[in-house]
Each structure stands twice: as structure tokens, then as C-alpha cells.
Amino acid sequence: MFLKRIMHGRETWKKTLARDMLILSHRHSIADKERVEEMALIMSNMGLSIKSFSKVTKDPENVKDVFPRDEDDRRFYLRSMVRVAVTGGNADAESMKYILAISERIGMSREDVARQVDYYSE
């Protein structure tokens, strides 16, 4: 039972990340092919089930704000959002405001965001 709760919690923050990546990818109305491919790669790497992702895409407003607590998971969360935002070019100002707001909620600094943006913008 305890392990099931832990795994459900990990799946929950992954749903939140999927929602946040969807929001970032649709900043320009429709996500381009590069961003969709980047999101698919990230979701595959984090092991989010197709069923869970399908639920997120059908009703993203219904996804609760659940964020990772583990340091590695928080870094993965931030890195994933930045990767989606900068795919195909630099992130726009609105995307950066969104990423900064989320990074603050997960306990990451502006410097953490800047490092990720610099790394993925090269």
C-alpha cells in the first residue's frame, strides 16, 4: 500500500509536468512538430503512461498542481519545461515568465533557470 501511494505521487507530478509542457508548447497557438517530438521524448524518458497523458490532454485544467519534492525530480521538471520552451529557437518572454513562476513553486532559483536556458539554447 505504501509503495502504491509513492508511485501514485510520482505519476501525479508527472501529470502536472505534462500539463505545463502542453501549456508551453501551445504558446504559439499550435505546437510545432519539433516541440511535440521533444515532449514525446521527455514523457517517454520519465515513464508517464499513455493513459495518463491522454487524460491530461483531454482536460488540462483538471490536473492538480502537484510538484516533485526530490531534488533530482525538481531539476528534471525544470529542465523539461526549458527544453520544450527553447526547442526550435529561444523561449519567448511569456514562456519565461511561466517557467520562472513554476520554478519558484518547486524551489528552484532564477539562476537555475538561467543555467538551463543557456545550456539548451546553444
Coordinates of N, CA and C in Angstrom, one line a residue:
M1 N 0.8 -1.2 0.0 CA 0.0 0.0 0.0 C 0.9 1.3 0.0
F2 N 1.9 1.3 0.8 CA 2.8 2.4 0.9 C 3.5 2.7 -0.4
L3 N 4.0 1.6 -1.1 CA 4.6 1.8 -2.4 C 3.7 2.3 -3.4
K4 N 2.4 1.8 -3.4 CA 1.4 2.3 -4.3 C 1.2 3.8 -4.2
R5 N 1.2 4.3 -2.9 CA 1.0 5.7 -2.7 C 2.2 6.5 -3.3
I6 N 3.4 6.0 -3.1 CA 4.6 6.7 -3.6 C 4.5 6.7 -5.1
M7 N 4.2 5.6 -5.7 CA 4.2 5.6 -7.2 C 3.1 6.5 -7.7
H8 N 1.9 6.5 -7.0 CA 0.9 7.4 -7.5 C 1.3 8.9 -7.4
G9 N 2.0 9.2 -6.3 CA 2.5 10.6 -6.2 C 3.5 11.0 -7.3
R10 N 4.3 10.0 -7.7 CA 5.3 10.3 -8.8 C 4.5 10.5 -10.1
E11 N 3.5 9.7 -10.3 CA 2.7 9.8 -11.5 C 2.0 11.1 -11.5
T12 N 1.5 11.6 -10.3 CA 0.8 12.8 -10.2 C 1.6 14.0 -10.6
W13 N 2.8 14.2 -10.1 CA 3.6 15.3 -10.5 C 4.0 15.2 -12.0
K14 N 4.1 14.0 -12.5 CA 4.4 13.8 -13.9 C 3.2 14.3 -14.8
K15 N 2.0 14.2 -14.3 CA 0.8 14.7 -15.0 C 0.9 16.2 -15.0
T16 N 1.3 16.8 -13.9 CA 1.5 18.3 -13.8 C 2.5 18.7 -14.7
L17 N 3.6 18.0 -14.8 CA 4.7 18.4 -15.8 C 4.2 18.3 -17.2
A18 N 3.4 17.2 -17.5 CA 2.9 17.1 -18.9 C 1.9 18.3 -19.2
R19 N 1.1 18.7 -18.2 CA 0.3 19.8 -18.4 C 1.1 21.1 -18.7
D20 N 2.1 21.3 -17.9 CA 2.9 22.5 -18.0 C 3.7 22.5 -19.4
M21 N 4.1 21.4 -19.8 CA 4.8 21.3 -21.1 C 3.8 21.6 -22.2
L22 N 2.5 21.1 -22.1 CA 1.5 21.4 -23.1 C 1.2 22.9 -23.2
I23 N 1.2 23.5 -22.0 CA 0.9 25.0 -22.0 C 2.1 25.7 -22.7
L24 N 3.3 25.3 -22.4 CA 4.5 26.0 -23.0 C 4.5 25.7 -24.5
S25 N 4.2 24.5 -24.9 CA 4.2 24.1 -26.4 C 3.1 24.8 -27.2
H26 N 2.1 25.2 -26.5 CA 1.0 25.9 -27.3 C 1.0 27.4 -27.1
R27 N 2.1 27.9 -26.7 CA 2.2 29.4 -26.5 C 1.9 30.1 -27.9
H28 N 2.3 29.4 -29.0 CA 2.2 30.0 -30.3 C 1.0 29.3 -31.0
S29 N -0.1 29.1 -30.3 CA -1.4 28.6 -30.8 C -1.3 27.0 -31.0
I30 N -0.5 26.6 -31.9 CA -0.4 25.1 -32.2 C 1.0 24.7 -32.0
A31 N 1.2 23.6 -31.3 CA 2.6 23.1 -31.1 C 3.2 22.7 -32.4
D32 N 4.4 23.1 -32.7 CA 5.1 22.6 -33.9 C 5.6 21.2 -33.7
K33 N 6.0 20.6 -34.8 CA 6.5 19.2 -34.8 C 7.7 19.0 -33.9
E34 N 8.6 19.9 -33.9 CA 9.8 19.8 -33.0 C 9.4 19.7 -31.5
R35 N 8.5 20.6 -31.1 CA 8.1 20.6 -29.7 C 7.3 19.4 -29.3
V36 N 6.5 18.9 -30.2 CA 5.7 17.7 -30.0 C 6.7 16.5 -29.8
E37 N 7.7 16.4 -30.7 CA 8.7 15.4 -30.6 C 9.5 15.5 -29.3
E38 N 9.8 16.7 -28.9 CA 10.6 16.9 -27.7 C 9.8 16.4 -26.5
M39 N 8.5 16.8 -26.5 CA 7.6 16.4 -25.4 C 7.5 14.9 -25.3
A40 N 7.3 14.2 -26.5 CA 7.2 12.8 -26.5 C 8.4 12.1 -26.0
L41 N 9.6 12.6 -26.3 CA 10.8 12.1 -25.8 C 10.9 12.2 -24.3
I42 N 10.6 13.4 -23.8 CA 10.6 13.6 -22.3 C 9.6 12.7 -21.6
M43 N 8.4 12.6 -22.1 CA 7.4 11.8 -21.4 C 7.8 10.3 -21.5
S44 N 8.4 9.9 -22.6 CA 8.9 8.5 -22.7 C 10.0 8.3 -21.6
N45 N 10.9 9.2 -21.5 CA 12.0 9.1 -20.5 C 11.6 9.1 -19.1
M46 N 10.5 9.8 -18.8 CA 10.0 9.9 -17.4 C 9.0 8.8 -17.1
G47 N 8.6 8.0 -18.1 CA 7.7 6.9 -17.9 C 6.3 7.2 -17.6
L48 N 5.8 8.3 -18.1 CA 4.4 8.7 -18.0 C 3.6 7.8 -18.9
S49 N 2.6 7.1 -18.4 CA 1.8 6.2 -19.2 C 1.0 7.0 -20.3
I50 N 0.7 6.3 -21.4 CA -0.1 6.9 -22.5 C -1.5 7.3 -21.9
K51 N -2.0 6.4 -21.1 CA -3.3 6.6 -20.5 C -3.3 7.9 -19.7
S52 N -2.3 8.1 -18.9 CA -2.2 9.3 -18.0 C -2.1 10.5 -18.9
F53 N -1.2 10.5 -19.9 CA -1.0 11.6 -20.8 C -2.3 12.0 -21.6
S54 N -3.0 10.9 -22.0 CA -4.3 11.1 -22.7 C -5.3 11.9 -21.8
K55 N -5.3 11.6 -20.5 CA -6.2 12.3 -19.6 C -5.8 13.7 -19.4
V56 N -4.5 14.0 -19.4 CA -4.0 15.4 -19.3 C -4.4 16.2 -20.5
T57 N -4.2 15.6 -21.7 CA -4.6 16.4 -22.9 C -6.0 16.6 -23.1
K58 N -6.9 15.7 -22.6 CA -8.3 15.9 -22.7 C -8.8 17.0 -21.8
D59 N -8.2 17.1 -20.6 CA -8.7 18.1 -19.6 C -7.6 18.7 -18.8
P60 N -6.7 19.5 -19.4 CA -5.5 20.0 -18.7 C -5.9 20.9 -17.5
E61 N -7.0 21.6 -17.5 CA -7.4 22.4 -16.4 C -7.7 21.6 -15.1
N62 N -8.0 20.3 -15.3 CA -8.4 19.5 -14.2 C -7.2 18.8 -13.5
V63 N -6.0 19.0 -14.0 CA -4.8 18.5 -13.4 C -4.4 19.3 -12.2
K64 N -4.2 18.7 -11.1 CA -3.9 19.4 -9.9 C -2.4 19.8 -9.9
D65 N -2.1 20.9 -9.2 CA -0.7 21.3 -9.1 C -0.1 20.5 -8.0
V66 N 0.7 19.5 -8.5 CA 1.5 18.6 -7.6 C 2.9 18.7 -8.2
F67 N 3.8 19.1 -7.3 CA 5.2 19.2 -7.8 C 6.1 18.3 -7.1
P68 N 7.2 17.9 -7.7 CA 8.2 16.9 -7.1 C 8.8 17.6 -5.9
R69 N 9.2 16.7 -5.0 CA 9.9 17.1 -3.7 C 11.4 16.8 -3.8
D70 N 11.7 15.7 -4.5 CA 13.1 15.2 -4.6 C 13.9 16.2 -5.5
E71 N 15.1 16.4 -5.1 CA 16.0 17.4 -5.8 C 16.2 17.0 -7.2
D72 N 16.4 15.7 -7.5 CA 16.6 15.3 -8.9 C 15.4 15.4 -9.7
D73 N 14.2 15.1 -9.1 CA 12.9 15.3 -9.8 C 12.6 16.7 -10.1
R74 N 13.0 17.6 -9.1 CA 12.7 19.0 -9.4 C 13.6 19.6 -10.5
R75 N 14.8 19.1 -10.6 CA 15.7 19.5 -11.7 C 15.2 19.0 -13.0
F76 N 14.7 17.8 -13.0 CA 14.2 17.2 -14.2 C 13.0 18.0 -14.7
Y77 N 12.1 18.4 -13.7 CA 10.9 19.2 -14.0 C 11.3 20.5 -14.7
L78 N 12.2 21.2 -14.1 CA 12.7 22.5 -14.7 C 13.3 22.3 -16.0
R79 N 14.2 21.3 -16.1 CA 14.9 21.0 -17.4 C 14.0 20.7 -18.5
S80 N 12.9 19.9 -18.2 CA 11.9 19.5 -19.2 C 11.2 20.7 -19.7
M81 N 10.7 21.6 -18.8 CA 10.0 22.8 -19.2 C 10.9 23.7 -20.1
V82 N 12.1 23.9 -19.7 CA 13.0 24.7 -20.5 C 13.3 24.1 -21.9
R83 N 13.5 22.8 -22.0 CA 13.7 22.1 -23.2 C 12.5 22.3 -24.2
V84 N 11.3 22.2 -23.7 CA 10.2 22.4 -24.6 C 10.1 23.9 -25.0
A85 N 10.3 24.8 -24.1 CA 10.2 26.2 -24.4 C 11.2 26.7 -25.4
V86 N 12.5 26.1 -25.4 CA 13.5 26.6 -26.3 C 13.7 25.8 -27.6
T87 N 12.9 24.7 -27.7 CA 13.0 23.9 -28.9 C 12.6 24.7 -30.1
G88 N 13.4 24.7 -31.1 CA 13.1 25.5 -32.3 C 13.5 26.9 -32.2
G89 N 14.2 27.3 -31.2 CA 14.6 28.7 -31.0 C 14.6 29.1 -29.6
N90 N 14.7 30.4 -29.3 CA 14.7 30.9 -27.9 C 13.3 30.9 -27.4
A91 N 13.2 30.8 -26.1 CA 11.9 30.9 -25.4 C 11.4 32.4 -25.4
D92 N 10.1 32.6 -25.6 CA 9.6 34.0 -25.6 C 9.4 34.5 -24.2
A93 N 9.2 35.7 -24.0 CA 9.0 36.4 -22.7 C 7.9 35.7 -21.9
E94 N 6.8 35.4 -22.5 CA 5.7 34.8 -21.8 C 6.0 33.4 -21.3
S95 N 6.7 32.7 -22.1 CA 7.2 31.3 -21.7 C 8.1 31.4 -20.5
M96 N 9.0 32.4 -20.6 CA 10.0 32.5 -19.5 C 9.3 33.0 -18.2
K97 N 8.3 33.8 -18.3 CA 7.5 34.2 -17.1 C 6.9 33.0 -16.4
Y98 N 6.3 32.1 -17.3 CA 5.6 30.9 -16.8 C 6.7 30.0 -16.1
I99 N 7.8 29.8 -16.8 CA 8.8 28.9 -16.2 C 9.4 29.5 -14.9
L100 N 9.6 30.8 -14.8 CA 10.0 31.4 -13.6 C 9.0 31.2 -12.5
A101 N 7.7 31.3 -12.8 CA 6.7 31.2 -11.8 C 6.7 29.7 -11.2
I102 N 6.8 28.8 -12.2 CA 6.8 27.4 -11.7 C 8.0 27.0 -11.0
S103 N 9.2 27.6 -11.5 CA 10.4 27.2 -10.8 C 10.4 27.7 -9.3
E104 N 9.8 28.9 -9.1 CA 9.7 29.4 -7.7 C 8.8 28.4 -6.9
R105 N 7.8 27.9 -7.5 CA 6.9 26.9 -6.7 C 7.6 25.6 -6.4
I106 N 8.6 25.2 -7.2 CA 9.3 24.0 -6.9 C 10.6 24.2 -6.2
G107 N 10.8 25.4 -5.8 CA 12.0 25.7 -5.0 C 13.3 25.8 -5.8
M108 N 13.2 26.2 -7.1 CA 14.4 26.4 -7.9 C 14.6 27.9 -8.1
S109 N 15.8 28.3 -8.3 CA 16.1 29.8 -8.3 C 16.1 30.3 -9.8
R110 N 16.2 31.6 -9.9 CA 16.3 32.2 -11.3 C 17.6 31.8 -11.9
E111 N 18.7 31.6 -11.1 CA 20.0 31.1 -11.6 C 19.8 29.7 -12.2
D112 N 19.1 28.9 -11.5 CA 18.8 27.5 -12.0 C 18.2 27.6 -13.4
V113 N 17.2 28.5 -13.5 CA 16.5 28.6 -14.8 C 17.5 29.2 -15.8
A114 N 18.2 30.2 -15.5 CA 19.2 30.8 -16.4 C 20.2 29.7 -16.9
R115 N 20.7 28.9 -16.0 CA 21.7 27.9 -16.4 C 21.0 26.9 -17.4
Q116 N 19.8 26.5 -17.2 CA 19.1 25.6 -18.1 C 18.9 26.2 -19.4
V117 N 18.4 27.5 -19.4 CA 18.2 28.2 -20.7 C 19.4 28.3 -21.5
D118 N 20.5 28.7 -20.8 CA 21.8 28.9 -21.5 C 22.2 27.5 -22.1
Y119 N 22.1 26.5 -21.4 CA 22.5 25.1 -21.8 C 21.7 24.7 -23.0
Y120 N 20.4 24.8 -23.0 CA 19.5 24.3 -24.1 C 19.4 25.3 -25.2
S121 N 19.8 26.5 -25.1 CA 19.7 27.5 -26.2 C 20.9 27.4 -27.1
E122 N 21.9 26.7 -26.7 CA 23.2 26.6 -27.5 C 22.9 25.8 -28.8

